[in-house]
PDB file of C-alpha atoms in Angstrom:
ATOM      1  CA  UNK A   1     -17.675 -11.469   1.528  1.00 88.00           C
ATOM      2  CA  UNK A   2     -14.228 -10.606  -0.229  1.00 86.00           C
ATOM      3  CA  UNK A   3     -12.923 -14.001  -0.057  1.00 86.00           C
ATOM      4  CA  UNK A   4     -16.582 -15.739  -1.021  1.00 89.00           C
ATOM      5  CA  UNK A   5     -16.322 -13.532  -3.783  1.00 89.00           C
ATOM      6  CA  UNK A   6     -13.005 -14.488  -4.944  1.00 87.00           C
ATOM      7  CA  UNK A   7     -13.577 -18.324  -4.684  1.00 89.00           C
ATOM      8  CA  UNK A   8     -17.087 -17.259  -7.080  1.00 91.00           C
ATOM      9  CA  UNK A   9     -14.899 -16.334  -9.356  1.00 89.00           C
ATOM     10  CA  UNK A  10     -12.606 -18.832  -9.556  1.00 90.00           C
ATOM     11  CA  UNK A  11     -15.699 -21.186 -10.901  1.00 92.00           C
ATOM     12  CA  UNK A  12     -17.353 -21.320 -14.164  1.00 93.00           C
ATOM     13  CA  UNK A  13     -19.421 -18.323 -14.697  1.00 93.00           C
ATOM     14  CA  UNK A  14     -21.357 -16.596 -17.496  1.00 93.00           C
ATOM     15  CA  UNK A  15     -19.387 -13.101 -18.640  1.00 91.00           C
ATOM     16  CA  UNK A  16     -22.511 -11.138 -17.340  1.00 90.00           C
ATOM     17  CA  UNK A  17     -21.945 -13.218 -13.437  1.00 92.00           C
ATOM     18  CA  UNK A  18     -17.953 -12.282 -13.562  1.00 90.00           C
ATOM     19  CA  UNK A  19     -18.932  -9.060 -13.881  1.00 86.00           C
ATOM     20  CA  UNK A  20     -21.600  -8.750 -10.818  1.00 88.00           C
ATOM     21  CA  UNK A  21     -19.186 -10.799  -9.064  1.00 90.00           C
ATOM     22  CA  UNK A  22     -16.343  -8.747  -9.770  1.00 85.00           C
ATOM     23  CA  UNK A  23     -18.399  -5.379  -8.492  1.00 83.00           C
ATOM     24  CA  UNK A  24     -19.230  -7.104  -5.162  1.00 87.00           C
ATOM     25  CA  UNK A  25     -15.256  -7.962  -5.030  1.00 84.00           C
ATOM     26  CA  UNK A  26     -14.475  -4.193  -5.403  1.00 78.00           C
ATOM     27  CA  UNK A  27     -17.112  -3.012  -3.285  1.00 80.00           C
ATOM     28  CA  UNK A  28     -16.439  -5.241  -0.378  1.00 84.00           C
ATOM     29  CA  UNK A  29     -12.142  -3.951  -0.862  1.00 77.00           C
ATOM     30  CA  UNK A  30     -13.493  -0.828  -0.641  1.00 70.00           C
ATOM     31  CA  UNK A  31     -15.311  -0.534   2.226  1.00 79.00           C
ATOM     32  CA  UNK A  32     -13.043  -2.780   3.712  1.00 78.00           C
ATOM     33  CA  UNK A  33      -9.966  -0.172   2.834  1.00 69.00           C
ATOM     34  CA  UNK A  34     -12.381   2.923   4.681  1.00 71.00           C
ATOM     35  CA  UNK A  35     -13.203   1.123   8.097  1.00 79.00           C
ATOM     36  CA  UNK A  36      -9.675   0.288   8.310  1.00 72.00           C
ATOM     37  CA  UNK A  37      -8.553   3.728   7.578  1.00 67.00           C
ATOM     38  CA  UNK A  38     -10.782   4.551  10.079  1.00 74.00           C
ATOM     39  CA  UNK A  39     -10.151   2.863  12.860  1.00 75.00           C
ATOM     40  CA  UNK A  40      -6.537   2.918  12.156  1.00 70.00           C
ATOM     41  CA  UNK A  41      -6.598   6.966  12.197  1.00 72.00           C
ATOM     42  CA  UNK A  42      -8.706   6.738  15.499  1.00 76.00           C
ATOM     43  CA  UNK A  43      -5.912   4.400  17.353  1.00 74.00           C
ATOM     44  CA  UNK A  44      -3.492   7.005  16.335  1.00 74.00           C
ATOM     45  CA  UNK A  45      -5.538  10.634  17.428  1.00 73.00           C
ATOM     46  CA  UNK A  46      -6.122   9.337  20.660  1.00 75.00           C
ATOM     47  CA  UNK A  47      -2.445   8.167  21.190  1.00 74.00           C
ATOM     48  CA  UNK A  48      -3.357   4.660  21.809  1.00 72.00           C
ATOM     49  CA  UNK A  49      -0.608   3.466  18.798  1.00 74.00           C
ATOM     50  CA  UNK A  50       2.908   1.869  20.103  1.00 75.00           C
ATOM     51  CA  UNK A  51       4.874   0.411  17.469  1.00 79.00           C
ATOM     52  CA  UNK A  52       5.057  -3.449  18.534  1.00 81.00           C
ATOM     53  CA  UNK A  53       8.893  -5.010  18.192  1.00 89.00           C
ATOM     54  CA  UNK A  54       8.650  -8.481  17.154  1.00 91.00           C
ATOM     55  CA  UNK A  55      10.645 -10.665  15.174  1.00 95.00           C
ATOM     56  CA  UNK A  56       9.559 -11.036  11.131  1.00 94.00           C
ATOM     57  CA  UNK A  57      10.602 -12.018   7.815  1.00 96.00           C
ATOM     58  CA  UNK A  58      10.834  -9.693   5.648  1.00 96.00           C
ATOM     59  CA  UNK A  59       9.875 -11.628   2.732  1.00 93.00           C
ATOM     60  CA  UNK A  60       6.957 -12.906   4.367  1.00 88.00           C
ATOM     61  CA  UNK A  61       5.466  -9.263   4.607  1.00 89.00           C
ATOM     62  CA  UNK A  62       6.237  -8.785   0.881  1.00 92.00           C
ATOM     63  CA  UNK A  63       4.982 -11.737  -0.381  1.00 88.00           C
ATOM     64  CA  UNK A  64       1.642 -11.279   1.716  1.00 82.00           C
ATOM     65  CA  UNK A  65       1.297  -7.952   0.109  1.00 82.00           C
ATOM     66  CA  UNK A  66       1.533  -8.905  -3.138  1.00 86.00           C
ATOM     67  CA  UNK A  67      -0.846 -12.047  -2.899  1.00 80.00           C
ATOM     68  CA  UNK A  68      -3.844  -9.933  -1.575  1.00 80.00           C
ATOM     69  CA  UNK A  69      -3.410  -7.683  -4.240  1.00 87.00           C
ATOM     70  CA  UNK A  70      -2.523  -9.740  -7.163  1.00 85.00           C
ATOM     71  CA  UNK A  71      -6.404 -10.065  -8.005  1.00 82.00           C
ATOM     72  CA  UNK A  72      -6.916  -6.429  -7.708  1.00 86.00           C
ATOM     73  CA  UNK A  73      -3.519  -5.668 -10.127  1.00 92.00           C
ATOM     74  CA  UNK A  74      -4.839  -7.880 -12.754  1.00 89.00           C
ATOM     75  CA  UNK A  75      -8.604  -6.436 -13.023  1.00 87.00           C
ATOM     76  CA  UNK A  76      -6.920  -3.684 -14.098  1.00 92.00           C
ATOM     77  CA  UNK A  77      -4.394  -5.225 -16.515  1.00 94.00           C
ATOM     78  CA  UNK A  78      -1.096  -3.998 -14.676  1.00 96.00           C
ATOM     79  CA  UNK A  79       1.509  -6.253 -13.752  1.00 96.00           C
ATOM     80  CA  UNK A  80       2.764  -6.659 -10.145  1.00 96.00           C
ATOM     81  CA  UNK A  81       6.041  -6.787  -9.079  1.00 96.00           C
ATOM     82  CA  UNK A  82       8.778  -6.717  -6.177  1.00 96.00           C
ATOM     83  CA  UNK A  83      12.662  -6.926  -5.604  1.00 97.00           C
ATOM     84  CA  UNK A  84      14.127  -7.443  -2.189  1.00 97.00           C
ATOM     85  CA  UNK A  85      17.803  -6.243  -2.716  1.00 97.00           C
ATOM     86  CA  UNK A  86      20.360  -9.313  -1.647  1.00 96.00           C
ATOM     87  CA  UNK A  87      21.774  -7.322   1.404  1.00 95.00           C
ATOM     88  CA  UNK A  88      18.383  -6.674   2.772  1.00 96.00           C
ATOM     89  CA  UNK A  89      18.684  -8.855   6.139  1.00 95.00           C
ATOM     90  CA  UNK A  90      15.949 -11.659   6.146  1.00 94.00           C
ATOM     91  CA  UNK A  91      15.020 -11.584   9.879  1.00 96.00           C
ATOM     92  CA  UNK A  92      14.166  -8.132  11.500  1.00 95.00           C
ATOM     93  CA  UNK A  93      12.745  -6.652  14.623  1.00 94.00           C
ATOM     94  CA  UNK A  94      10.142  -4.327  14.811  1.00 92.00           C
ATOM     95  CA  UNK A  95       6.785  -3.465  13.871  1.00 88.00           C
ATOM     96  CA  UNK A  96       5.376  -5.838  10.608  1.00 87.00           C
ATOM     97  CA  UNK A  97       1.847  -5.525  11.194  1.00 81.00           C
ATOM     98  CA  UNK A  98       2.503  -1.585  10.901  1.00 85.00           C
ATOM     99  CA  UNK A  99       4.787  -2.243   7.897  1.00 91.00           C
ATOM    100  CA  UNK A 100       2.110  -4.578   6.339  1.00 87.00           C
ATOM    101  CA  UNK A 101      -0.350  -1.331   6.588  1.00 85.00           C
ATOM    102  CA  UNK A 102       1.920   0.893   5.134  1.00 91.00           C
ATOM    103  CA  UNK A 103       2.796  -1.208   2.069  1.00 92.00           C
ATOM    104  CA  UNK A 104      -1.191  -1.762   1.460  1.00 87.00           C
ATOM    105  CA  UNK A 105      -1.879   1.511   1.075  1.00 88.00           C
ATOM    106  CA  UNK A 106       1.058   2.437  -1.294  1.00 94.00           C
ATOM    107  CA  UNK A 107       0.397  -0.376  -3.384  1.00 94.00           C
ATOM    108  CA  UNK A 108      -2.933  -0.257  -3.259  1.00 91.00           C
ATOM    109  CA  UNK A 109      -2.597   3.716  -4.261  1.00 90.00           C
ATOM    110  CA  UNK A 110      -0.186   2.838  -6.972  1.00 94.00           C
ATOM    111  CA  UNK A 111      -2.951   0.145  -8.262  1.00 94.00           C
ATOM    112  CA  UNK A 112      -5.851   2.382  -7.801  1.00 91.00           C
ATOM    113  CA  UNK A 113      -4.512   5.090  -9.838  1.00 91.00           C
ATOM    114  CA  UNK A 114      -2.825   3.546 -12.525  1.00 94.00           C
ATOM    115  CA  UNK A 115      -4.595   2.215 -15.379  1.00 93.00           C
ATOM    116  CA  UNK A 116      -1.783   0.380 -17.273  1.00 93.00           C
ATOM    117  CA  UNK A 117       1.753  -0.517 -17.189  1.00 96.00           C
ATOM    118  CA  UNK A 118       3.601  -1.538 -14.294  1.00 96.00           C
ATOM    119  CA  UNK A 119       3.590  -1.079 -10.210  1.00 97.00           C
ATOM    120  CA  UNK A 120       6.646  -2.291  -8.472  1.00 96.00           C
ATOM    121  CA  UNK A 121       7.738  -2.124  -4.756  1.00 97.00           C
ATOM    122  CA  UNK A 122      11.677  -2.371  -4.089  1.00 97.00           C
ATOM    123  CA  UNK A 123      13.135  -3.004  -0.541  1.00 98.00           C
ATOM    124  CA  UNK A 124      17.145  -2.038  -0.291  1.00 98.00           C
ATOM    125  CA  UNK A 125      19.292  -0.978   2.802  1.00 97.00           C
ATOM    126  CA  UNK A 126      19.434   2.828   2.993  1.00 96.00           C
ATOM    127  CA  UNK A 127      21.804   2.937   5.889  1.00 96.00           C
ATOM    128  CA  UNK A 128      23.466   0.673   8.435  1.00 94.00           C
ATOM    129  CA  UNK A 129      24.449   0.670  11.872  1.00 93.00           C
ATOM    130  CA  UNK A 130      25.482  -2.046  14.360  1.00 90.00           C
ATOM    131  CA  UNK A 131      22.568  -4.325  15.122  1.00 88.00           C
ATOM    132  CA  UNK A 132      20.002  -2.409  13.134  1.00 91.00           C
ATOM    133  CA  UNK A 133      19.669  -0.867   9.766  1.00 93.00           C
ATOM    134  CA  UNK A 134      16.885   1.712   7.985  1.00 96.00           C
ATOM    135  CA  UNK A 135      15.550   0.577   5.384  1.00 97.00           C
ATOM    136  CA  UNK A 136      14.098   1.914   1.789  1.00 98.00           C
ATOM    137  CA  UNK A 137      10.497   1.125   0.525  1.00 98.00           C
ATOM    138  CA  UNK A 138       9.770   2.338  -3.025  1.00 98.00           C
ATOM    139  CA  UNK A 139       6.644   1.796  -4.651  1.00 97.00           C
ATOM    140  CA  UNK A 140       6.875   3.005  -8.553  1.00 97.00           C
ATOM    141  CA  UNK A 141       4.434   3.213 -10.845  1.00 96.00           C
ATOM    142  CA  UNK A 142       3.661   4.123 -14.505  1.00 96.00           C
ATOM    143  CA  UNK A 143       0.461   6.428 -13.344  1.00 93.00           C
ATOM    144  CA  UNK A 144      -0.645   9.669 -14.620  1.00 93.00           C
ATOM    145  CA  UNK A 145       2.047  11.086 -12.347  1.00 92.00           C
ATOM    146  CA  UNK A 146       1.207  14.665 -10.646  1.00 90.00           C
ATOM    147  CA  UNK A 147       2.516  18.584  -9.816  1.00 89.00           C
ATOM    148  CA  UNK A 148       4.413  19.675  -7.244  1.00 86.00           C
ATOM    149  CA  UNK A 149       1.125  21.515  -5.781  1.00 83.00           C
ATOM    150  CA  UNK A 150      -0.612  18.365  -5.436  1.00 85.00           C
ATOM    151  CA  UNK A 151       2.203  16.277  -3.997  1.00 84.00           C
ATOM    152  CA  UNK A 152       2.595  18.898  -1.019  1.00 76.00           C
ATOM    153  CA  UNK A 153      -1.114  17.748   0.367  1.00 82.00           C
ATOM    154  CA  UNK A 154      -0.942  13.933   0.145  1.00 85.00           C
ATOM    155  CA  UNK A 155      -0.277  13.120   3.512  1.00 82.00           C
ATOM    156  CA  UNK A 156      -2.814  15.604   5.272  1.00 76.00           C
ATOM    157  CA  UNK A 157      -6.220  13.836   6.338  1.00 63.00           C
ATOM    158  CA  UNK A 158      -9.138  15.349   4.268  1.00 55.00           C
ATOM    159  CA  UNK A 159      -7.176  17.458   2.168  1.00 50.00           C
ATOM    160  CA  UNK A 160      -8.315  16.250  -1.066  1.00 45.00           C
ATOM    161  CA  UNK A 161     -11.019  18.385  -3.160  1.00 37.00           C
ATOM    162  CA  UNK A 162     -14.048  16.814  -4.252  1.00 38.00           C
ATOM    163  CA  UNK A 163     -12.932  16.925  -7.489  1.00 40.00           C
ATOM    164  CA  UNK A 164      -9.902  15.307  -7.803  1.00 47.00           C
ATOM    165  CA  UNK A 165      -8.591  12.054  -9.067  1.00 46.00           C
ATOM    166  CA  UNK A 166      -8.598  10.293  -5.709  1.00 45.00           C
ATOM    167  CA  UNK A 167     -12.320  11.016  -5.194  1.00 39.00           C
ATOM    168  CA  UNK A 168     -13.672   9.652  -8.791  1.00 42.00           C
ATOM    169  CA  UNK A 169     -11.352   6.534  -7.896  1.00 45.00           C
ATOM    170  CA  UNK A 170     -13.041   6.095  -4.329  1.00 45.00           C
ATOM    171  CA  UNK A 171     -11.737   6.250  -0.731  1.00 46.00           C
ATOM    172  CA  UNK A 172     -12.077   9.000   1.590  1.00 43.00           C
ATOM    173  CA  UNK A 173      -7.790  10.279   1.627  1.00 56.00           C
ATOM    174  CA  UNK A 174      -6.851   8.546   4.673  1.00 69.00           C
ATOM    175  CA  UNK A 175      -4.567   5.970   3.124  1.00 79.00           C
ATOM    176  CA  UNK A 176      -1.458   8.472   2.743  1.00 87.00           C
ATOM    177  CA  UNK A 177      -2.060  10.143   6.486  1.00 83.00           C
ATOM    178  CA  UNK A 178      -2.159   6.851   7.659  1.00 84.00           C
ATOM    179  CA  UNK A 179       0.840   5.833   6.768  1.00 88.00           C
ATOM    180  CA  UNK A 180       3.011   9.465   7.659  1.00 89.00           C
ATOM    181  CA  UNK A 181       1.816   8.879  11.373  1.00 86.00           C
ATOM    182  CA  UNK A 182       3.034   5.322  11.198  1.00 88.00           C
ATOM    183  CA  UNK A 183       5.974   5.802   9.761  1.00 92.00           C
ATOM    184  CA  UNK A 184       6.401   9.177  11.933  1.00 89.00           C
ATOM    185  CA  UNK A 185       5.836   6.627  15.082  1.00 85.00           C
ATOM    186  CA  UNK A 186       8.966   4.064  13.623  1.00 88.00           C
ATOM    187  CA  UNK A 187      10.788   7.391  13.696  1.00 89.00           C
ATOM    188  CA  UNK A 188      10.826   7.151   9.815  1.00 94.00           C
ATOM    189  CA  UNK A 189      10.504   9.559   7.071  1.00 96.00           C
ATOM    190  CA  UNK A 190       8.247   9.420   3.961  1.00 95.00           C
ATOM    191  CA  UNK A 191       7.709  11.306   0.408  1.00 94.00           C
ATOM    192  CA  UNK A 192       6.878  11.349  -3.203  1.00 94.00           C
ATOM    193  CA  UNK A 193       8.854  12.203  -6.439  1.00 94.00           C
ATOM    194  CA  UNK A 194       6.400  12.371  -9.444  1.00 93.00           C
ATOM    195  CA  UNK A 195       6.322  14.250 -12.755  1.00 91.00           C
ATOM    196  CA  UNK A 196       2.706  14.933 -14.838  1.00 92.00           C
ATOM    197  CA  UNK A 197       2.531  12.195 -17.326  1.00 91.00           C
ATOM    198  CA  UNK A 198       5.948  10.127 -15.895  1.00 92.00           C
ATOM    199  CA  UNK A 199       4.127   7.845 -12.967  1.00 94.00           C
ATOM    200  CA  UNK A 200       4.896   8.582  -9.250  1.00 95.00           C
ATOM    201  CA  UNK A 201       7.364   7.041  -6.770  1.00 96.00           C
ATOM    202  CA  UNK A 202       6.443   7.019  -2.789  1.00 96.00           C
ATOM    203  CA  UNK A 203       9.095   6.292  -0.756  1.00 97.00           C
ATOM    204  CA  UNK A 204       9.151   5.469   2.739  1.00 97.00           C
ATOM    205  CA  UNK A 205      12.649   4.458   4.850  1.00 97.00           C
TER     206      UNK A 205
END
């Protein structure tokens, strides 16, 4: 449905048309993002989640990212972008498909909640160590940014109140949980820096 949708729009089509089209793009993303929350949190309550180690390209995973949610970034008239710092090693081993997850639901946060400006993910070497290295995922954005109150909660499964921002923008608040037990399971850390009014950064190494 999301990719029938796209090609729809791609054609020739009356404003009223791009519109219903557009709604049946969200909606499908949407309900899309919640079963795969769900079913991702399920693997991981039951213990059933081992971090695969594969070789991958890096730049692969990035670029990937950013073309399923290019569309998505420029319904809402932000612009999408990514660095990959030059020492960054191309090749890896470990976990992509688990990566790939992460980085869809910060971006797709960032996107979500930010209704103009700019939403960037940078990739740089945080440490490094003989045959591997730990790596630094930042995903800025020029959102309404948050307090220190709200930032403590993010990454606990049905923590948010019915009234707050996350709920009016959809999703059910699995997104951020997700992604502290996968990144908990890559023995990795994860966080936020944001200031009311000055856009957030989540961080994950």
């Amino acid at each position: 449905v999301i990719g029938m949708s796209d090609v729809l729009a791609r054609t020739r089509l009356s404003t009223e048309q791009q519109h219903y089209v557009a709604t049946i793009h969200n909606s499908g993303v949407a309900f899309l993002d919640i079963i795969n929350g769900l079913l991702d949190l399920s693997m991981i309550e039951s213990g059933k989640f081992a971090p695969r180690n594969r070789e991958f390209e890096l730049h692969d995973v990035v670029e990937s990212m950013l073309d399923m949610l290019a569309y998505r970034a420029c319904q809402r008239g932000l612009e999408l972008l990514s660095l990959v710092d030059e020492d960054v090693p191309a090749w890896l081993r470990g976990d992509a498909l688990a990566l790939r997850q992460i980085l869809l639901n910060l971006l797709g946060n960032a996107i979500k909640f930010t209704d103009y400006g700019v939403v960037d993910l940078r990739v740089s070497v945080a440490a490094r160590f003989p045959q591997r290295c730990r790596l630094r995922f930042a995903v800025r954005d020029t959102g309404p940014g948050m307090p220190a109150a709200r930032q403590a909660e993010l990454f606990q499964p049905y923590s948010h109140a019915a009234a707050s921002p996350r709920r009016h923008a959809g999703g059910v608040g699995l997104g951020l949980s997700i992604c502290k037990s996968l990144v908990d399971s890559m023995q990795g850390t994860i966080g936020v820096e944001s200031v009311p009014g000055e856009g957030s950064l989540f961080w994950c190494e």
